[in-house]
Amino acid sequence: MVYEAQLGHPGGDFSAADILATLYFGVMRYDPARPADPLRDRFIMSKGHCTGAFYAVLAAAGYYPEDDLKTYMQPMSRLNGHPNRNYLPGVETNTGPLGHGLPVATGIAIAGQIDGADFRTFVLTGDGELQEGSNWECALTAAHRKLENLTLIVDRNRLQQGAGTEETASLDPLDDKWRAFGWHVEMVDGHDHTQLLDVLSASPKGRGKPLCVIANTVKGKGVSFMHDNVSWHHGVPNKEQFEQAMRELV
Amino acid sequence: MSAAAPKQDGLFDCRDSFAATIEALAAADSRIVTVVSDSVGSSKLAGFRKKFPDRMVNVGIAEQTLVAVGAGLANGGKVPFVSAASCFITGRAMEQVKADIAYSNVNVKLIGQSSGVAYGELGPTHHSIEDLAWLRLFNNMKLIVPADPWQTVEAIKAAAAHDGPVFVRVSRMAVPALERGVNPTFSIGQAETLVDGADATIIANGTMVHRAVAAARTLAAEGVAVRVVNMATVNPLDETAIAAAAETGAIVTVEEHSVRGGLGGAIAEVVATTNPVPMRILGFPGFVPTGSAEWLFDHFGLTETGIADAVRQTIARKKR
């Protein structure tokens, strides 16, 4: 998709791919034929620039034909550079600017709490994204309201657009920060499906806290020349790189 | 559902009308919730909290979360009324208003309380005379500026009935109830003519409407027949009412807002591209000095006298 569009954010797509696949094919309850089902589990892609992975997973989940992926970022495509709920089933809220997903997910989780509904709300943020203060505003509210139906997954690849997160505005100790805000924290290998499945599919009932899963990942995972390389935040492969990447991913 | 009682002096605080209406609507529709940022008192929502404690979400002093949580609640099937000081619910959370509410086109009602220069002495950080200019940029967001208690009730009811984003600007400035004919009606996008006349038109909204009516009475005594149009909806504008106003050959707009990008600016965009006539836009020039709201109205000519003067001057610019 990124190669054909000559646009995209492949590094973050690959760090998030295993998390997305685990959610959609092992954890979440949804029916692509009824995308507005009030009892569906919700997922919000707060790192909205990583549409390459998100759109591919939504297509594989059955929200729309995989053929549509060929239109990625083309004029008039439903597959915008950042997700748009009004065009694309399966998108819950329009994201792109960072620090929006967790607050909106918090509102969804509160609606579920008011109704006593048992759907869950998941949100995936980048780690650099946590530098946006809006996340910490609603971290207070989510903990205050004991939103056990809310799960934040942090794609902890340790790279943001320009440099490492710890070189830019450091986040560590990230787990302690969330604990101090009143959240339950789990640390996992974000490419290990078994670990992801274990923490994400465990019932949240009775926990009394929102869950933060810090998923340690590698930006550009699966492609040797993108691996942990900041230049692939929004890099685009040339023909040789594309062919090499496809060989390595298979 | 009626407006709350007037205060002793016969004037109304439209926040009371908002509060009474939201309580009545919530009693009939369990989807209605309120979202506040430690703004229960300033939103007059203590009664709502008492009646529906589980249906008020207080996020604390956190306006970005306030607005985004509203979007999430709508996703969860609620009809959220998100209420806080207009200066903060708009400016402080502008990107959330844009991305989470307007661009996502969700069923959230933003209630901008204590708008305009109600917090006069607190200065421009707390004035909300930019809110309409900011929000006018979102084509799908309905913008309503009610002028009195009855219209506040109707605006809140209309906002609840509309499926999509709505902003209602509620003043805390005391205003009288406007005189209307029997069985008045309100709908989003429809202006009302309060006084008819053919020599010029004053188009006003919010707290300025009763002042516009007073100015028209002054001018009528001089033999100048001025139409007064209450343009409560700024988006979408009632273009038919504007076309009719342009036929009077002179238009003066009056608003408790900056002259940049508010009601006057919106009307000027229509008048300039349809039927240009002399116009005058009354409002605030931008950041204003410290002073009470009433002092600011006097200082910037947002008074019966100031409006009447502006009408005379604009009529004098008519082509002969």
XYZ file of C-alpha atoms in Angstrom:
570
model
C 0.000 0.000 0.000
C 2.688 2.447 1.031
C 4.816 1.561 -1.989
C 1.921 1.997 -4.407
C 0.764 5.255 -2.811
C 4.358 6.465 -2.360
C 3.064 7.844 0.938
C 2.657 6.447 4.417
C 4.241 5.563 7.713
C 5.635 2.047 7.300
C 7.813 2.019 10.420
C 4.859 2.539 12.760
C 2.639 0.278 10.657
C 4.985 -2.624 11.268
C 5.433 -1.963 14.980
C 1.648 -1.978 15.431
C 0.744 -4.833 13.081
C 0.903 -7.665 15.625
C -1.129 -5.697 18.146
C -3.833 -4.961 15.584
C -3.939 -8.542 14.343
C -4.274 -9.849 17.894
C -7.099 -7.460 18.710
C -9.120 -8.113 15.573
C -8.536 -11.840 15.257
C -8.263 -12.909 18.874
C -9.812 -10.451 21.273
C -12.510 -8.114 20.027
C -16.213 -8.752 19.508
C -17.568 -7.192 16.330
C -19.597 -7.927 13.230
C -18.446 -6.147 10.067
C -21.979 -6.477 8.705
C -23.246 -4.405 11.643
C -20.553 -1.770 12.224
C -22.914 0.359 14.355
C -23.978 -2.457 16.683
C -24.260 -0.702 20.058
C -22.727 -3.703 21.843
C -19.643 -3.992 19.627
C -16.245 -3.672 21.176
C -14.659 -0.422 20.059
C -11.162 0.121 18.749
C -9.650 3.560 18.185
C -6.468 3.968 16.185
C -5.140 7.021 17.963
C -1.882 6.834 16.019
C -3.971 7.677 12.990
C -1.014 8.101 10.662
C -0.477 4.327 10.699
C -3.363 3.632 8.362
C -1.328 1.148 6.342
C -1.624 -1.456 9.080
C -5.063 -0.335 10.277
C -6.753 -0.429 6.872
C -5.204 -3.770 6.026
C -6.516 -5.298 9.249
C -9.999 -3.783 8.790
C -10.140 -5.224 5.287
C -8.982 -8.630 6.502
C -11.632 -8.443 9.240
C -14.268 -8.039 6.549
C -15.282 -4.386 6.786
C -14.688 -3.833 3.075
C -13.093 -5.623 0.112
C -9.335 -6.011 0.231
C -9.314 -4.712 -3.342
C -10.119 -1.265 -1.917
C -6.632 -1.169 -0.407
C -5.328 -0.398 -3.897
C -6.988 3.022 -3.621
C -5.029 3.952 -0.493
C -4.578 7.752 -0.430
C -5.672 8.111 -4.050
C -8.008 11.015 -4.927
C -11.557 10.409 -3.642
C -10.560 7.172 -1.914
C -12.332 6.241 1.306
C -8.894 5.256 2.550
C -7.633 8.691 3.562
C -4.160 9.296 4.871
C -5.845 9.398 8.271
C -8.977 7.407 9.140
C -12.410 8.937 8.551
C -15.436 7.336 10.194
C -17.860 8.917 7.775
C -16.362 7.070 4.813
C -15.080 3.860 6.236
C -16.980 1.318 8.356
C -15.026 0.173 11.378
C -13.538 3.591 12.075
C -14.990 4.940 15.327
C -13.644 8.492 15.330
C -11.510 10.585 13.030
C -7.908 10.621 14.155
C -4.636 11.982 12.884
C -3.699 14.770 15.253
C -2.100 13.020 18.215
C -3.572 12.752 21.678
C -7.205 12.459 20.583
C -7.867 8.730 20.743
C -7.633 8.089 24.463
C -9.983 10.953 25.450
C -12.624 9.856 22.940
C -12.222 6.224 24.027
C -12.701 7.387 27.607
C -16.035 8.927 26.620
C -17.126 5.692 24.947
C -16.137 3.712 28.017
C -18.122 6.091 30.241
C -21.199 5.581 28.037
C -20.803 1.826 28.505
C -20.352 2.255 32.231
C -23.521 4.382 32.519
C -25.501 1.730 30.653
C -23.934 -1.239 32.420
C -23.058 -2.568 28.959
C -20.320 -5.162 28.683
C -18.562 -3.963 25.542
C -14.907 -3.031 25.846
C -13.071 -0.065 24.386
C -9.495 -0.402 23.133
C -7.238 2.395 21.981
C -3.777 2.205 20.468
C -1.429 5.156 20.880
C 2.127 5.620 19.833
C 4.611 6.212 22.609
C 5.767 9.582 21.295
C 2.092 10.487 21.221
C 2.059 10.373 25.021
C 3.937 13.655 24.969
C 0.553 15.244 24.179
C -0.935 16.512 27.441
C -4.479 15.582 26.476
C -3.640 11.938 27.257
C -2.807 12.758 30.844
C -5.911 14.872 31.330
C -8.143 11.946 30.568
C -5.867 9.457 32.317
C -7.077 11.210 35.473
C -10.733 10.890 34.532
C -10.472 7.257 33.395
C -8.882 6.243 36.684
C -11.234 8.403 38.736
C -14.220 6.688 37.145
C -12.646 3.217 37.496
C -13.115 2.483 33.803
C -12.187 -1.184 33.796
C -13.846 -1.483 30.368
C -11.119 0.742 28.883
C -7.791 -0.585 27.617
C -4.965 1.569 26.355
C -2.227 -0.126 24.374
C 0.991 1.848 23.979
C 3.028 0.944 20.901
C 6.352 1.394 22.683
C 8.774 1.367 19.784
C 10.849 4.130 21.369
C 11.079 6.172 18.179
C 9.109 9.239 17.220
C 9.249 11.196 13.975
C 12.549 12.931 14.528
C 14.502 10.860 17.036
C 14.171 8.471 19.958
C 11.494 9.275 22.526
C 14.076 9.232 25.302
C 16.225 11.722 23.413
C 13.283 14.020 22.760
C 11.047 14.257 25.827
C 11.673 11.109 27.773
C 8.801 8.910 28.907
C 10.517 6.396 31.159
C 9.630 5.062 33.612
C 6.418 4.840 31.597
C 4.849 2.017 33.606
C 5.309 3.935 36.851
C 3.658 6.963 35.330
C 0.500 5.036 34.479
C 0.468 3.299 37.849
C 0.794 6.662 39.557
C -2.222 7.840 37.593
C -4.247 4.928 38.990
C -4.093 2.494 36.090
C -3.346 -1.212 36.053
C -0.234 -1.789 33.948
C 0.974 -4.816 31.999
C 4.212 -4.963 30.036
C 4.400 -7.316 27.075
C 6.418 -8.068 23.972
C 4.247 -6.357 21.392
C 5.182 -8.870 18.718
C 4.391 -11.937 20.827
C 0.806 -12.919 20.055
C 0.557 -15.219 23.053
C 1.540 -12.507 25.511
C -0.761 -9.996 23.810
C -3.650 -12.458 23.823
C -3.167 -13.227 27.496
C -3.353 -9.628 28.706
C -5.906 -8.368 26.221
C -8.415 -11.195 26.395
C -8.431 -11.498 30.196
C -11.760 -10.328 31.593
C -11.513 -6.812 33.029
C -14.443 -7.381 35.381
C -13.606 -6.617 38.982
C -10.281 -4.976 38.203
C -11.687 -1.568 39.094
C -9.039 0.223 37.038
C -8.432 1.016 33.404
C -5.742 -1.148 31.837
C -2.582 0.156 30.195
C -0.677 -2.410 28.161
C 2.808 -1.220 27.334
C 3.699 -3.222 24.255
C 7.410 -3.161 23.615
C 7.803 -3.150 19.867
C 10.302 -2.496 17.121
C 9.609 0.164 14.555
C 9.866 -1.319 11.096
C 9.546 -4.848 12.513
C 9.997 -7.532 9.878
C 11.966 -5.510 7.347
C 15.711 -5.512 8.018
C 16.524 -2.083 6.637
C 13.589 -0.417 8.448
C 14.279 -2.185 11.729
C 14.474 0.347 14.596
C 15.411 3.030 12.079
C 13.934 6.474 12.666
C 14.122 7.401 8.997
C 11.268 4.955 8.258
C 8.698 6.867 10.324
C 7.286 8.129 7.081
C 9.793 6.793 4.603
C 8.684 5.297 1.316
C 10.531 2.347 -0.231
C 11.919 2.443 -3.757
C 11.417 -0.519 -6.098
C 14.428 -2.503 -4.867
C 13.598 -1.829 -1.229
C 9.966 -2.797 -1.828
C 10.951 -6.101 -3.405
C 13.405 -6.861 -0.625
C 10.789 -5.982 2.020
C 8.228 -8.280 0.418
C 10.743 -11.146 0.337
C 11.572 -10.628 4.007
C 7.941 -10.343 5.113
C 6.964 -13.577 3.372
C -41.511 23.342 28.965
C -41.201 26.988 29.848
C -38.417 29.382 30.643
C -37.244 29.754 34.209
C -38.688 32.587 36.287
C -37.330 36.090 35.811
C -35.155 37.670 38.399
C -36.724 40.433 40.503
C -36.012 43.190 38.037
C -37.929 41.438 35.268
C -34.737 40.436 33.507
C -33.652 36.868 32.803
C -30.439 34.914 33.045
C -30.715 32.580 30.052
C -28.558 29.993 31.834
C -31.609 29.343 34.025
C -33.639 28.621 30.896
C -30.926 26.275 29.656
C -30.850 24.432 32.972
C -34.634 24.083 33.233
C -34.846 22.825 29.649
C -32.067 20.284 29.911
C -33.649 18.851 33.069
C -37.009 18.534 31.343
C -35.496 16.966 28.224
C -33.431 14.538 30.280
C -36.537 13.391 32.175
C -38.077 12.370 28.862
C -34.980 10.996 27.115
C -32.572 8.776 29.016
C -29.911 9.239 26.322
C -29.323 12.835 27.418
C -26.238 13.333 29.573
C -24.296 16.408 30.587
C -20.534 16.779 30.514
C -18.853 19.496 32.554
C -15.357 20.604 33.488
C -15.899 21.679 37.095
C -18.522 23.975 35.540
C -21.617 22.739 37.353
C -22.282 26.043 39.051
C -21.528 28.317 36.115
C -23.696 26.086 33.931
C -26.511 26.129 36.519
C -26.543 22.339 36.471
C -26.739 21.612 40.209
C -30.402 20.678 39.763
C -29.542 18.297 36.912
C -26.838 16.684 39.029
C -29.317 16.155 41.866
C -31.953 14.595 39.612
C -29.622 12.593 37.359
C -26.400 12.022 39.275
C -25.373 9.115 37.059
C -25.876 11.128 33.899
C -23.456 13.940 34.621
C -19.805 13.433 33.733
C -17.445 15.896 35.400
C -13.956 15.564 33.934
C -12.430 18.268 36.094
C -10.608 21.278 34.733
C -9.691 19.635 31.450
C -11.407 21.117 28.430
C -9.753 18.947 25.784
C -10.989 15.874 27.594
C -14.355 17.575 28.138
C -14.971 17.874 24.418
C -13.437 14.530 23.444
C -15.398 12.672 26.122
C -18.510 14.242 24.614
C -17.577 12.699 21.267
C -17.054 9.332 22.912
C -20.374 9.481 24.737
C -22.129 10.141 21.424
C -20.360 7.099 19.962
C -21.782 5.152 22.912
C -25.341 6.177 22.024
C -25.739 9.151 24.336
C -26.881 12.678 23.496
C -24.243 14.667 25.373
C -24.673 18.335 26.271
C -21.138 19.529 26.909
C -21.267 22.704 28.943
C -18.539 25.097 30.054
C -17.425 28.693 29.726
C -17.562 29.543 26.046
C -14.024 30.922 25.979
C -12.585 27.564 27.072
C -14.930 25.059 25.436
C -14.008 26.611 22.104
C -10.527 28.103 22.298
C -8.959 25.712 24.782
C -10.294 22.656 23.000
C -10.368 23.939 19.451
C -8.715 20.932 17.837
C -10.984 18.532 19.712
C -13.974 20.557 18.516
C -12.618 20.316 14.987
C -11.465 16.687 14.794
C -13.571 14.858 17.375
C -16.886 16.714 16.937
C -17.130 18.598 13.633
C -14.949 16.504 11.309
C -16.193 13.286 12.890
C -19.732 14.714 12.559
C -21.005 13.325 15.841
C -24.160 14.062 17.780
C -22.705 16.370 20.417
C -24.179 19.623 21.715
C -21.645 22.186 22.864
C -23.052 24.791 25.223
C -20.848 27.872 25.429
C -21.801 29.532 28.688
C -21.209 33.110 29.824
C -20.302 34.108 26.305
C -19.306 37.499 24.965
C -17.914 39.921 27.528
C -20.021 38.694 30.435
C -16.803 38.233 32.405
C -16.004 41.876 31.632
C -13.580 42.759 34.374
C -11.727 39.452 34.066
C -10.387 40.568 30.728
C -9.933 39.111 27.264
C -8.656 35.716 28.470
C -12.172 35.131 29.779
C -14.120 36.996 27.120
C -15.569 34.848 24.396
C -15.837 37.201 21.463
C -13.936 34.902 19.087
C -16.076 31.779 19.503
C -18.413 32.297 16.568
C -15.564 33.224 14.241
C -13.755 30.005 15.132
C -16.794 27.772 14.894
C -18.164 29.315 11.719
C -15.380 27.510 9.889
C -17.064 24.160 10.516
C -19.747 23.974 7.871
C -21.716 21.161 9.503
C -21.907 22.665 12.975
C -25.125 24.519 13.730
C -24.482 27.764 15.624
C -27.286 29.265 17.668
C -27.199 32.476 19.691
C -30.538 32.820 21.478
C -31.683 36.309 22.447
C -33.937 35.714 25.419
C -35.279 33.023 27.745
C -37.974 31.723 25.387
C -35.526 31.407 22.529
C -32.976 29.695 24.770
C -35.540 27.030 25.625
C -36.384 26.573 21.958
C -32.716 26.471 20.934
C -31.900 23.747 23.447
C -34.918 21.715 22.356
C -33.925 22.140 18.697
C -30.333 21.172 19.473
C -31.491 17.977 21.186
C -33.737 17.124 18.244
C -31.036 17.693 15.614
C -28.836 14.685 14.834
C -25.384 16.251 14.556
C -23.065 18.861 16.045
C -24.655 21.997 17.505
C -23.186 24.910 19.422
C -25.505 27.042 21.540
C -24.085 30.261 22.930
C -25.683 31.108 26.255
C -25.188 34.465 27.912
C -25.208 35.195 31.609
C -26.069 38.834 30.939
C -29.543 39.799 32.152
C -31.953 40.306 29.252
C -35.680 41.038 28.999
C -38.117 38.671 27.333
C -38.721 39.882 23.794
C -42.221 40.765 22.667
C -43.470 38.441 19.982
C -46.743 37.650 18.272
C -48.864 34.719 19.393
C -47.475 31.228 18.923
C -43.944 32.140 17.899
C -41.899 29.346 16.399
C -38.201 28.576 16.348
C -36.280 26.429 13.967
C -32.570 26.224 13.308
C -31.690 28.500 10.410
C -34.822 30.638 10.525
C -34.526 34.296 11.513
C -37.411 36.210 13.059
C -38.497 39.738 12.204
C -39.401 41.516 15.426
C -40.070 44.964 13.973
C -40.876 45.723 10.349
C -39.642 48.705 8.411
C -38.395 49.689 4.969
C -35.726 52.337 5.560
C -32.971 50.108 6.978
C -32.494 46.794 8.750
C -30.768 45.977 11.994
C -29.688 42.357 12.202
C -28.716 41.316 15.706
C -28.516 38.283 17.928
C -28.070 37.341 21.545
C -27.942 40.103 24.117
C -28.012 42.805 21.459
C -31.476 42.071 20.101
C -33.457 43.937 22.740
C -31.119 46.894 22.299
C -31.744 46.797 18.551
C -35.489 46.850 19.164
C -35.060 49.855 21.463
C -32.995 51.649 18.820
C -35.692 50.963 16.220
C -38.282 52.542 18.547
C -36.109 55.633 18.933
C -35.763 55.909 15.174
C -39.484 55.320 14.609
C -40.153 58.409 16.725
C -38.064 60.333 14.174
C -40.041 58.877 11.291
C -37.374 56.330 10.295
C -38.874 52.876 9.822
C -36.280 50.254 10.739
C -36.685 46.518 10.445
C -35.211 44.429 13.249
C -34.209 40.872 12.445
C -33.160 38.473 15.183
C -30.643 36.216 13.443
C -30.301 33.654 16.212
C -28.748 31.063 13.901
C -25.325 32.067 12.595
C -24.846 28.752 10.783
C -26.755 28.172 8.615
C -27.689 31.775 7.971
C -31.219 32.648 6.905
C -30.288 34.010 3.488
C -33.898 34.843 2.635
C -34.037 37.193 5.607
C -30.738 38.737 4.513
C -32.016 39.270 0.960
C -35.123 40.940 2.357
C -32.947 43.083 4.600
C -30.814 44.159 1.671
C -33.981 45.393 -0.019
C -34.228 48.072 2.676
C -30.993 49.468 1.231
C -28.959 49.613 4.451
C -27.929 47.016 7.017
C -26.470 47.414 10.490
C -25.426 44.284 12.345
C -25.013 44.167 16.121
C -23.410 41.392 18.131
C -21.645 40.784 21.426
C -18.661 39.419 19.514
C -15.631 40.632 17.636
C -16.431 42.457 14.406
C -14.055 39.976 12.785
C -15.713 36.838 11.566
C -18.917 36.817 13.569
C -22.537 37.523 12.650
C -21.684 40.734 10.800
C -18.904 39.068 8.865
C -21.136 36.161 7.928
C -23.873 38.476 6.712
C -21.374 40.633 4.843
C -20.208 37.553 2.926
C -23.773 37.029 1.731
C -24.627 40.678 1.087
C -21.411 41.344 -0.821
C -21.962 38.440 -3.164
C -25.708 38.882 -3.699
C -27.087 42.385 -3.298
C -24.467 44.833 -1.986
C -25.822 47.674 0.119
C -24.139 49.922 2.704
C -23.396 47.942 5.853
C -22.112 48.687 9.286
C -20.862 45.965 11.629
C -21.152 46.775 15.331
C -19.268 44.722 17.865
C -15.895 44.706 19.557
C -12.732 45.567 17.617
C -10.685 42.765 19.193
C -9.138 42.607 22.656
C -10.871 45.202 24.801
C -9.893 47.152 27.913
C -10.903 46.065 31.383
C -14.371 47.045 32.460
C -17.759 45.619 33.266
C -19.817 44.233 30.417
C -22.197 47.174 30.638
C -19.288 49.608 30.534
C -17.901 47.811 27.486
C -21.279 47.970 25.738
C -21.380 51.726 26.393
C -17.767 52.279 25.408
C -18.099 50.459 22.089
C -21.500 51.859 21.144
C -23.455 48.661 21.664
C -26.338 50.641 23.119
C -29.697 51.913 21.985
C -28.067 55.274 21.192
C -25.020 53.817 19.504
C -27.077 51.507 17.329
C -29.459 54.312 16.340
C -26.495 56.518 15.365
C -25.026 53.739 13.247
C -28.362 53.290 11.470
C -28.634 57.008 10.689
C -25.077 57.035 9.318
C -25.662 53.951 7.216
C -28.899 55.290 5.771
C -26.946 58.414 4.801
C -24.632 56.205 2.716
C -27.492 54.814 0.651
C -27.195 55.482 -3.087
C -29.489 58.265 -4.138
